[in-house]
Amino acid sequence: MRLLLDTQLLLWVARDTDRLSKKARDLIESDSNSLVFSSVSLWEIGIKHALRRPDFIVDITMLRRQLLLHSYEELNLISAHTIAFAELRPKHKDPFDRMLLAQAICEQLTLVTSDDVLRRYDGPVLRV
């Protein structure tokens, strides 16, 4: 299965935190899954880092390098994703999360998240 990790999960993976659930760890460590990260997540981290949000203090250049080193696939934002985003109802106020969902829909990925609000959408969302 191809899994798109949301921004929060990427940060938890990078910090090797105990906040990752067993289910999330099992999915991430399974050889049968391909892991994907979005440039949208790096954009979100960069913006929130600049706002001095303590939970987003991370070097995004190093994060990207480490994700690629560990065989994560990078997904860049394209116009088809923005069109899918525009078609999503705003059940979730965070535009970054909605864009990740739009990317998952377009690219036939499963969006892995710890966010309960994303489960309100019909779509490929896996809550861990």
PDB file of N, CA and C in Angstrom, residues 15-101:
ATOM      1  N   ARG A  15      11.351  12.837  14.838  1.00  0.00           N
ATOM      2  CA  ARG A  15      11.799  12.983  16.234  1.00  0.00           C
ATOM      3  C   ARG A  15      11.849  11.652  16.973  1.00  0.00           C
ATOM      4  N   ASP A  16      11.432  10.566  16.293  1.00  0.00           N
ATOM      5  CA  ASP A  16      11.390   9.236  16.892  1.00  0.00           C
ATOM      6  C   ASP A  16      10.683   9.294  18.244  1.00  0.00           C
ATOM      7  N   THR A  17       9.537   9.933  18.229  1.00  0.00           N
ATOM      8  CA  THR A  17       8.782  10.162  19.451  1.00  0.00           C
ATOM      9  C   THR A  17       7.876   8.985  19.781  1.00  0.00           C
ATOM     10  N   ASP A  18       7.528   8.898  21.050  1.00  0.00           N
ATOM     11  CA  ASP A  18       6.592   7.872  21.506  1.00  0.00           C
ATOM     12  C   ASP A  18       5.150   8.216  21.154  1.00  0.00           C
ATOM     13  N   ARG A  19       4.948   9.365  20.550  1.00  0.00           N
ATOM     14  CA  ARG A  19       3.586   9.776  20.191  1.00  0.00           C
ATOM     15  C   ARG A  19       3.033   8.950  19.023  1.00  0.00           C
ATOM     16  N   LEU A  20       3.924   8.295  18.270  1.00  0.00           N
ATOM     17  CA  LEU A  20       3.460   7.416  17.199  1.00  0.00           C
ATOM     18  C   LEU A  20       2.790   6.191  17.819  1.00  0.00           C
ATOM     19  N   SER A  21       1.590   5.889  17.384  1.00  0.00           N
ATOM     20  CA  SER A  21       0.899   4.709  17.895  1.00  0.00           C
ATOM     21  C   SER A  21       1.565   3.439  17.350  1.00  0.00           C
ATOM     22  N   LYS A  22       1.250   2.322  17.982  1.00  0.00           N
ATOM     23  CA  LYS A  22       1.782   1.038  17.503  1.00  0.00           C
ATOM     24  C   LYS A  22       1.314   0.775  16.075  1.00  0.00           C
ATOM     25  N   LYS A  23       0.058   1.114  15.810  1.00  0.00           N
ATOM     26  CA  LYS A  23      -0.491   0.919  14.468  1.00  0.00           C
ATOM     27  C   LYS A  23       0.304   1.730  13.443  1.00  0.00           C
ATOM     28  N   ALA A  24       0.619   2.986  13.779  1.00  0.00           N
ATOM     29  CA  ALA A  24       1.391   3.832  12.866  1.00  0.00           C
ATOM     30  C   ALA A  24       2.790   3.251  12.657  1.00  0.00           C
ATOM     31  N   ARG A  25       3.450   2.861  13.744  1.00  0.00           N
ATOM     32  CA  ARG A  25       4.797   2.275  13.632  1.00  0.00           C
ATOM     33  C   ARG A  25       4.790   1.025  12.762  1.00  0.00           C
ATOM     34  N   ASP A  26       3.794   0.167  12.980  1.00  0.00           N
ATOM     35  CA  ASP A  26       3.706  -1.069  12.195  1.00  0.00           C
ATOM     36  C   ASP A  26       3.545  -0.771  10.707  1.00  0.00           C
ATOM     37  N   LEU A  27       2.691   0.195  10.376  1.00  0.00           N
ATOM     38  CA  LEU A  27       2.493   0.567   8.970  1.00  0.00           C
ATOM     39  C   LEU A  27       3.776   1.137   8.357  1.00  0.00           C
ATOM     40  N   ILE A  28       4.444   2.011   9.098  1.00  0.00           N
ATOM     41  CA  ILE A  28       5.643   2.678   8.605  1.00  0.00           C
ATOM     42  C   ILE A  28       6.795   1.686   8.444  1.00  0.00           C
ATOM     43  N   GLU A  29       6.894   0.730   9.352  1.00  0.00           N
ATOM     44  CA  GLU A  29       7.999  -0.219   9.323  1.00  0.00           C
ATOM     45  C   GLU A  29       7.757  -1.417   8.416  1.00  0.00           C
ATOM     46  N   SER A  30       6.537  -1.593   7.946  1.00  0.00           N
ATOM     47  CA  SER A  30       6.217  -2.739   7.098  1.00  0.00           C
ATOM     48  C   SER A  30       6.861  -2.607   5.717  1.00  0.00           C
ATOM     49  N   ASP A  31       7.522  -3.656   5.287  1.00  0.00           N
ATOM     50  CA  ASP A  31       8.152  -3.674   3.961  1.00  0.00           C
ATOM     51  C   ASP A  31       7.114  -3.702   2.838  1.00  0.00           C
ATOM     52  N   SER A  32       5.876  -4.031   3.158  1.00  0.00           N
ATOM     53  CA  SER A  32       4.847  -4.101   2.117  1.00  0.00           C
ATOM     54  C   SER A  32       4.239  -2.728   1.798  1.00  0.00           C
ATOM     55  N   ASN A  33       4.624  -1.707   2.560  1.00  0.00           N
ATOM     56  CA  ASN A  33       4.098  -0.363   2.317  1.00  0.00           C
ATOM     57  C   ASN A  33       5.174   0.538   1.731  1.00  0.00           C
ATOM     58  N   SER A  34       4.754   1.417   0.809  1.00  0.00           N
ATOM     59  CA  SER A  34       5.619   2.469   0.285  1.00  0.00           C
ATOM     60  C   SER A  34       5.223   3.760   0.975  1.00  0.00           C
ATOM     61  N   LEU A  35       6.225   4.497   1.438  1.00  0.00           N
ATOM     62  CA  LEU A  35       5.964   5.717   2.204  1.00  0.00           C
ATOM     63  C   LEU A  35       6.187   6.950   1.338  1.00  0.00           C
ATOM     64  N   VAL A  36       5.261   7.899   1.456  1.00  0.00           N
ATOM     65  CA  VAL A  36       5.263   9.104   0.636  1.00  0.00           C
ATOM     66  C   VAL A  36       5.142  10.310   1.561  1.00  0.00           C
ATOM     67  N   PHE A  37       5.879  11.378   1.232  1.00  0.00           N
ATOM     68  CA  PHE A  37       5.696  12.652   1.918  1.00  0.00           C
ATOM     69  C   PHE A  37       5.427  13.709   0.866  1.00  0.00           C
ATOM     70  N   SER A  38       4.724  14.735   1.253  1.00  0.00           N
ATOM     71  CA  SER A  38       4.331  15.789   0.326  1.00  0.00           C
ATOM     72  C   SER A  38       5.149  17.053   0.539  1.00  0.00           C
ATOM     73  N   SER A  39       5.434  17.731  -0.554  1.00  0.00           N
ATOM     74  CA  SER A  39       6.068  19.045  -0.464  1.00  0.00           C
ATOM     75  C   SER A  39       5.165  20.004   0.304  1.00  0.00           C
ATOM     76  N   VAL A  40       3.872  19.733   0.332  1.00  0.00           N
ATOM     77  CA  VAL A  40       2.927  20.549   1.099  1.00  0.00           C
ATOM     78  C   VAL A  40       3.263  20.489   2.594  1.00  0.00           C
ATOM     79  N   SER A  41       3.677  19.323   3.072  1.00  0.00           N
ATOM     80  CA  SER A  41       4.065  19.195   4.477  1.00  0.00           C
ATOM     81  C   SER A  41       5.302  20.034   4.781  1.00  0.00           C
ATOM     82  N   LEU A  42       6.258  20.022   3.873  1.00  0.00           N
ATOM     83  CA  LEU A  42       7.454  20.839   4.094  1.00  0.00           C
ATOM     84  C   LEU A  42       7.102  22.326   4.082  1.00  0.00           C
ATOM     85  N   TRP A  43       6.188  22.702   3.214  1.00  0.00           N
ATOM     86  CA  TRP A  43       5.712  24.086   3.150  1.00  0.00           C
ATOM     87  C   TRP A  43       5.055  24.472   4.483  1.00  0.00           C
ATOM     88  N   GLU A  44       4.179  23.590   4.983  1.00  0.00           N
ATOM     89  CA  GLU A  44       3.508  23.849   6.259  1.00  0.00           C
ATOM     90  C   GLU A  44       4.518  23.980   7.394  1.00  0.00           C
ATOM     91  N   ILE A  45       5.474  23.077   7.450  1.00  0.00           N
ATOM     92  CA  ILE A  45       6.497  23.132   8.497  1.00  0.00           C
ATOM     93  C   ILE A  45       7.275  24.441   8.405  1.00  0.00           C
ATOM     94  N   GLY A  46       7.649  24.831   7.185  1.00  0.00           N
ATOM     95  CA  GLY A  46       8.395  26.078   6.994  1.00  0.00           C
ATOM     96  C   GLY A  46       7.625  27.289   7.475  1.00  0.00           C
ATOM     97  N   ILE A  47       6.347  27.359   7.160  1.00  0.00           N
ATOM     98  CA  ILE A  47       5.514  28.491   7.586  1.00  0.00           C
ATOM     99  C   ILE A  47       5.375  28.521   9.101  1.00  0.00           C
ATOM    100  N   LYS A  48       5.059  27.385   9.692  1.00  0.00           N
ATOM    101  CA  LYS A  48       4.831  27.349  11.137  1.00  0.00           C
ATOM    102  C   LYS A  48       6.144  27.490  11.918  1.00  0.00           C
ATOM    103  N   HIS A  49       7.234  27.053  11.333  1.00  0.00           N
ATOM    104  CA  HIS A  49       8.554  27.268  11.931  1.00  0.00           C
ATOM    105  C   HIS A  49       8.852  28.778  11.972  1.00  0.00           C
ATOM    106  N   ALA A  50       8.565  29.467  10.877  1.00  0.00           N
ATOM    107  CA  ALA A  50       8.798  30.918  10.815  1.00  0.00           C
ATOM    108  C   ALA A  50       7.932  31.671  11.830  1.00  0.00           C
ATOM    109  N   LEU A  51       6.794  31.090  12.164  1.00  0.00           N
ATOM    110  CA  LEU A  51       5.915  31.683  13.179  1.00  0.00           C
ATOM    111  C   LEU A  51       6.348  31.304  14.597  1.00  0.00           C
ATOM    112  N   ARG A  52       7.440  30.573  14.678  1.00  0.00           N
ATOM    113  CA  ARG A  52       8.029  30.148  15.960  1.00  0.00           C
ATOM    114  C   ARG A  52       7.132  29.202  16.751  1.00  0.00           C
ATOM    115  N   ARG A  53       6.366  28.396  16.037  1.00  0.00           N
ATOM    116  CA  ARG A  53       5.562  27.378  16.708  1.00  0.00           C
ATOM    117  C   ARG A  53       6.514  26.305  17.249  1.00  0.00           C
ATOM    118  N   PRO A  54       6.523  26.050  18.538  1.00  0.00           N
ATOM    119  CA  PRO A  54       7.501  25.126  19.114  1.00  0.00           C
ATOM    120  C   PRO A  54       7.419  23.697  18.588  1.00  0.00           C
ATOM    121  N   ASP A  55       6.232  23.260  18.178  1.00  0.00           N
ATOM    122  CA  ASP A  55       6.078  21.903  17.657  1.00  0.00           C
ATOM    123  C   ASP A  55       6.519  21.785  16.203  1.00  0.00           C
ATOM    124  N   PHE A  56       6.959  22.883  15.593  1.00  0.00           N
ATOM    125  CA  PHE A  56       7.399  22.873  14.198  1.00  0.00           C
ATOM    126  C   PHE A  56       8.847  23.341  14.057  1.00  0.00           C
ATOM    127  N   ILE A  57       9.608  23.254  15.124  1.00  0.00           N
ATOM    128  CA  ILE A  57      11.017  23.642  15.064  1.00  0.00           C
ATOM    129  C   ILE A  57      11.800  22.460  14.512  1.00  0.00           C
ATOM    130  N   VAL A  58      12.100  22.529  13.239  1.00  0.00           N
ATOM    131  CA  VAL A  58      12.835  21.472  12.563  1.00  0.00           C
ATOM    132  C   VAL A  58      13.504  22.064  11.325  1.00  0.00           C
ATOM    133  N   ASP A  59      14.627  21.543  10.971  1.00  0.00           N
ATOM    134  CA  ASP A  59      15.337  21.951   9.760  1.00  0.00           C
ATOM    135  C   ASP A  59      14.714  21.198   8.584  1.00  0.00           C
ATOM    136  N   ILE A  60      13.926  21.897   7.755  1.00  0.00           N
ATOM    137  CA  ILE A  60      13.206  21.190   6.690  1.00  0.00           C
ATOM    138  C   ILE A  60      14.144  20.637   5.622  1.00  0.00           C
ATOM    139  N   THR A  61      15.286  21.258   5.417  1.00  0.00           N
ATOM    140  CA  THR A  61      16.252  20.713   4.463  1.00  0.00           C
ATOM    141  C   THR A  61      16.751  19.358   4.948  1.00  0.00           C
ATOM    142  N   MET A  62      17.089  19.278   6.218  1.00  0.00           N
ATOM    143  CA  MET A  62      17.555  18.017   6.798  1.00  0.00           C
ATOM    144  C   MET A  62      16.437  16.988   6.832  1.00  0.00           C
ATOM    145  N   LEU A  63      15.227  17.414   7.176  1.00  0.00           N
ATOM    146  CA  LEU A  63      14.088  16.502   7.197  1.00  0.00           C
ATOM    147  C   LEU A  63      13.883  15.887   5.820  1.00  0.00           C
ATOM    148  N   ARG A  64      13.854  16.711   4.787  1.00  0.00           N
ATOM    149  CA  ARG A  64      13.671  16.203   3.424  1.00  0.00           C
ATOM    150  C   ARG A  64      14.781  15.224   3.065  1.00  0.00           C
ATOM    151  N   ARG A  65      16.007  15.586   3.372  1.00  0.00           N
ATOM    152  CA  ARG A  65      17.152  14.726   3.065  1.00  0.00           C
ATOM    153  C   ARG A  65      17.015  13.363   3.757  1.00  0.00           C
ATOM    154  N   GLN A  66      16.622  13.385   5.021  1.00  0.00           N
ATOM    155  CA  GLN A  66      16.482  12.128   5.769  1.00  0.00           C
ATOM    156  C   GLN A  66      15.329  11.273   5.236  1.00  0.00           C
ATOM    157  N   LEU A  67      14.227  11.906   4.876  1.00  0.00           N
ATOM    158  CA  LEU A  67      13.109  11.147   4.307  1.00  0.00           C
ATOM    159  C   LEU A  67      13.522  10.472   2.997  1.00  0.00           C
ATOM    160  N   LEU A  68      14.192  11.211   2.135  1.00  0.00           N
ATOM    161  CA  LEU A  68      14.657  10.623   0.873  1.00  0.00           C
ATOM    162  C   LEU A  68      15.671   9.514   1.122  1.00  0.00           C
ATOM    163  N   LEU A  69      16.564   9.714   2.083  1.00  0.00           N
ATOM    164  CA  LEU A  69      17.565   8.716   2.437  1.00  0.00           C
ATOM    165  C   LEU A  69      16.914   7.418   2.909  1.00  0.00           C
ATOM    166  N   HIS A  70      15.755   7.559   3.562  1.00  0.00           N
ATOM    167  CA  HIS A  70      15.037   6.379   4.054  1.00  0.00           C
ATOM    168  C   HIS A  70      13.969   5.893   3.071  1.00  0.00           C
ATOM    169  N   SER A  71      14.147   6.229   1.807  1.00  0.00           N
ATOM    170  CA  SER A  71      13.328   5.717   0.696  1.00  0.00           C
ATOM    171  C   SER A  71      11.887   6.204   0.670  1.00  0.00           C
ATOM    172  N   TYR A  72      11.616   7.336   1.293  1.00  0.00           N
ATOM    173  CA  TYR A  72      10.303   7.952   1.124  1.00  0.00           C
ATOM    174  C   TYR A  72      10.257   8.568  -0.268  1.00  0.00           C
ATOM    175  N   GLU A  73       9.107   8.487  -0.881  1.00  0.00           N
ATOM    176  CA  GLU A  73       8.883   9.123  -2.185  1.00  0.00           C
ATOM    177  C   GLU A  73       8.370  10.541  -1.934  1.00  0.00           C
ATOM    178  N   GLU A  74       8.897  11.492  -2.685  1.00  0.00           N
ATOM    179  CA  GLU A  74       8.444  12.876  -2.559  1.00  0.00           C
ATOM    180  C   GLU A  74       7.324  13.143  -3.556  1.00  0.00           C
ATOM    181  N   LEU A  75       6.240  13.729  -3.077  1.00  0.00           N
ATOM    182  CA  LEU A  75       5.098  14.083  -3.915  1.00  0.00           C
ATOM    183  C   LEU A  75       5.015  15.596  -3.992  1.00  0.00           C
ATOM    184  N   ASN A  76       5.193  16.131  -5.182  1.00  0.00           N
ATOM    185  CA  ASN A  76       5.116  17.574  -5.384  1.00  0.00           C
ATOM    186  C   ASN A  76       3.697  17.987  -5.735  1.00  0.00           C
ATOM    187  N   LEU A  77       3.386  19.224  -5.462  1.00  0.00           N
ATOM    188  CA  LEU A  77       2.067  19.783  -5.725  1.00  0.00           C
ATOM    189  C   LEU A  77       1.918  20.109  -7.206  1.00  0.00           C
ATOM    190  N   ILE A  78       0.815  19.653  -7.792  1.00  0.00           N
ATOM    191  CA  ILE A  78       0.520  19.951  -9.198  1.00  0.00           C
ATOM    192  C   ILE A  78      -0.903  20.514  -9.297  1.00  0.00           C
ATOM    193  N   SER A  79      -1.239  21.044 -10.449  1.00  0.00           N
ATOM    194  CA  SER A  79      -2.536  21.704 -10.606  1.00  0.00           C
ATOM    195  C   SER A  79      -3.715  20.753 -10.391  1.00  0.00           C
ATOM    196  N   ALA A  80      -3.582  19.483 -10.740  1.00  0.00           N
ATOM    197  CA  ALA A  80      -4.671  18.528 -10.503  1.00  0.00           C
ATOM    198  C   ALA A  80      -5.000  18.433  -9.011  1.00  0.00           C
ATOM    199  N   HIS A  81      -3.987  18.569  -8.175  1.00  0.00           N
ATOM    200  CA  HIS A  81      -4.211  18.536  -6.731  1.00  0.00           C
ATOM    201  C   HIS A  81      -5.007  19.767  -6.281  1.00  0.00           C
ATOM    202  N   THR A  82      -4.703  20.915  -6.857  1.00  0.00           N
ATOM    203  CA  THR A  82      -5.414  22.140  -6.460  1.00  0.00           C
ATOM    204  C   THR A  82      -6.868  22.097  -6.912  1.00  0.00           C
ATOM    205  N   ILE A  83      -7.120  21.458  -8.045  1.00  0.00           N
ATOM    206  CA  ILE A  83      -8.504  21.307  -8.511  1.00  0.00           C
ATOM    207  C   ILE A  83      -9.269  20.387  -7.571  1.00  0.00           C
ATOM    208  N   ALA A  84      -8.644  19.272  -7.173  1.00  0.00           N
ATOM    209  CA  ALA A  84      -9.279  18.346  -6.225  1.00  0.00           C
ATOM    210  C   ALA A  84      -9.516  19.029  -4.880  1.00  0.00           C
ATOM    211  N   PHE A  85      -8.562  19.851  -4.464  1.00  0.00           N
ATOM    212  CA  PHE A  85      -8.696  20.615  -3.223  1.00  0.00           C
ATOM    213  C   PHE A  85      -9.937  21.513  -3.285  1.00  0.00           C
ATOM    214  N   ALA A  86     -10.124  22.188  -4.405  1.00  0.00           N
ATOM    215  CA  ALA A  86     -11.253  23.112  -4.568  1.00  0.00           C
ATOM    216  C   ALA A  86     -12.591  22.381  -4.509  1.00  0.00           C
ATOM    217  N   GLU A  87     -12.577  21.097  -4.847  1.00  0.00           N
ATOM    218  CA  GLU A  87     -13.815  20.312  -4.836  1.00  0.00           C
ATOM    219  C   GLU A  87     -14.152  19.739  -3.458  1.00  0.00           C
ATOM    220  N   LEU A  88     -13.200  19.795  -2.535  1.00  0.00           N
ATOM    221  CA  LEU A  88     -13.451  19.283  -1.188  1.00  0.00           C
ATOM    222  C   LEU A  88     -14.248  20.306  -0.380  1.00  0.00           C
ATOM    223  N   ARG A  89     -15.247  19.838   0.318  1.00  0.00           N
ATOM    224  CA  ARG A  89     -15.990  20.733   1.209  1.00  0.00           C
ATOM    225  C   ARG A  89     -15.100  21.061   2.398  1.00  0.00           C
ATOM    226  N   PRO A  90     -15.187  22.261   2.905  1.00  0.00           N
ATOM    227  CA  PRO A  90     -14.297  22.664   4.009  1.00  0.00           C
ATOM    228  C   PRO A  90     -14.734  22.128   5.380  1.00  0.00           C
ATOM    229  N   LYS A  91     -14.784  20.810   5.518  1.00  0.00           N
ATOM    230  CA  LYS A  91     -15.107  20.200   6.811  1.00  0.00           C
ATOM    231  C   LYS A  91     -13.950  20.385   7.781  1.00  0.00           C
ATOM    232  N   HIS A  92     -12.775  20.537   7.233  1.00  0.00           N
ATOM    233  CA  HIS A  92     -11.571  20.737   8.040  1.00  0.00           C
ATOM    234  C   HIS A  92     -11.046  22.138   7.753  1.00  0.00           C
ATOM    235  N   LYS A  93     -10.736  22.898   8.788  1.00  0.00           N
ATOM    236  CA  LYS A  93     -10.314  24.281   8.591  1.00  0.00           C
ATOM    237  C   LYS A  93      -8.868  24.411   8.144  1.00  0.00           C
ATOM    238  N   ASP A  94      -8.052  23.371   8.355  1.00  0.00           N
ATOM    239  CA  ASP A  94      -6.636  23.435   8.005  1.00  0.00           C
ATOM    240  C   ASP A  94      -6.452  23.167   6.508  1.00  0.00           C
ATOM    241  N   PRO A  95      -6.058  24.182   5.732  1.00  0.00           N
ATOM    242  CA  PRO A  95      -5.912  23.973   4.287  1.00  0.00           C
ATOM    243  C   PRO A  95      -4.791  22.989   3.939  1.00  0.00           C
ATOM    244  N   PHE A  96      -3.782  22.876   4.786  1.00  0.00           N
ATOM    245  CA  PHE A  96      -2.707  21.928   4.509  1.00  0.00           C
ATOM    246  C   PHE A  96      -3.231  20.493   4.577  1.00  0.00           C
ATOM    247  N   ASP A  97      -4.029  20.196   5.579  1.00  0.00           N
ATOM    248  CA  ASP A  97      -4.598  18.857   5.703  1.00  0.00           C
ATOM    249  C   ASP A  97      -5.537  18.550   4.540  1.00  0.00           C
ATOM    250  N   ARG A  98      -6.334  19.528   4.152  1.00  0.00           N
ATOM    251  CA  ARG A  98      -7.232  19.307   3.008  1.00  0.00           C
ATOM    252  C   ARG A  98      -6.431  19.083   1.728  1.00  0.00           C
ATOM    253  N   MET A  99      -5.316  19.797   1.559  1.00  0.00           N
ATOM    254  CA  MET A  99      -4.500  19.598   0.366  1.00  0.00           C
ATOM    255  C   MET A  99      -3.867  18.204   0.372  1.00  0.00           C
ATOM    256  N   LEU A 100      -3.414  17.744   1.530  1.00  0.00           N
ATOM    257  CA  LEU A 100      -2.870  16.383   1.605  1.00  0.00           C
ATOM    258  C   LEU A 100      -3.933  15.357   1.210  1.00  0.00           C
ATOM    259  N   LEU A 101      -5.152  15.570   1.660  1.00  0.00           N
ATOM    260  CA  LEU A 101      -6.244  14.672   1.270  1.00  0.00           C
ATOM    261  C   LEU A 101      -6.486  14.739  -0.235  1.00  0.00           C
TER     262      LEU A 101
END
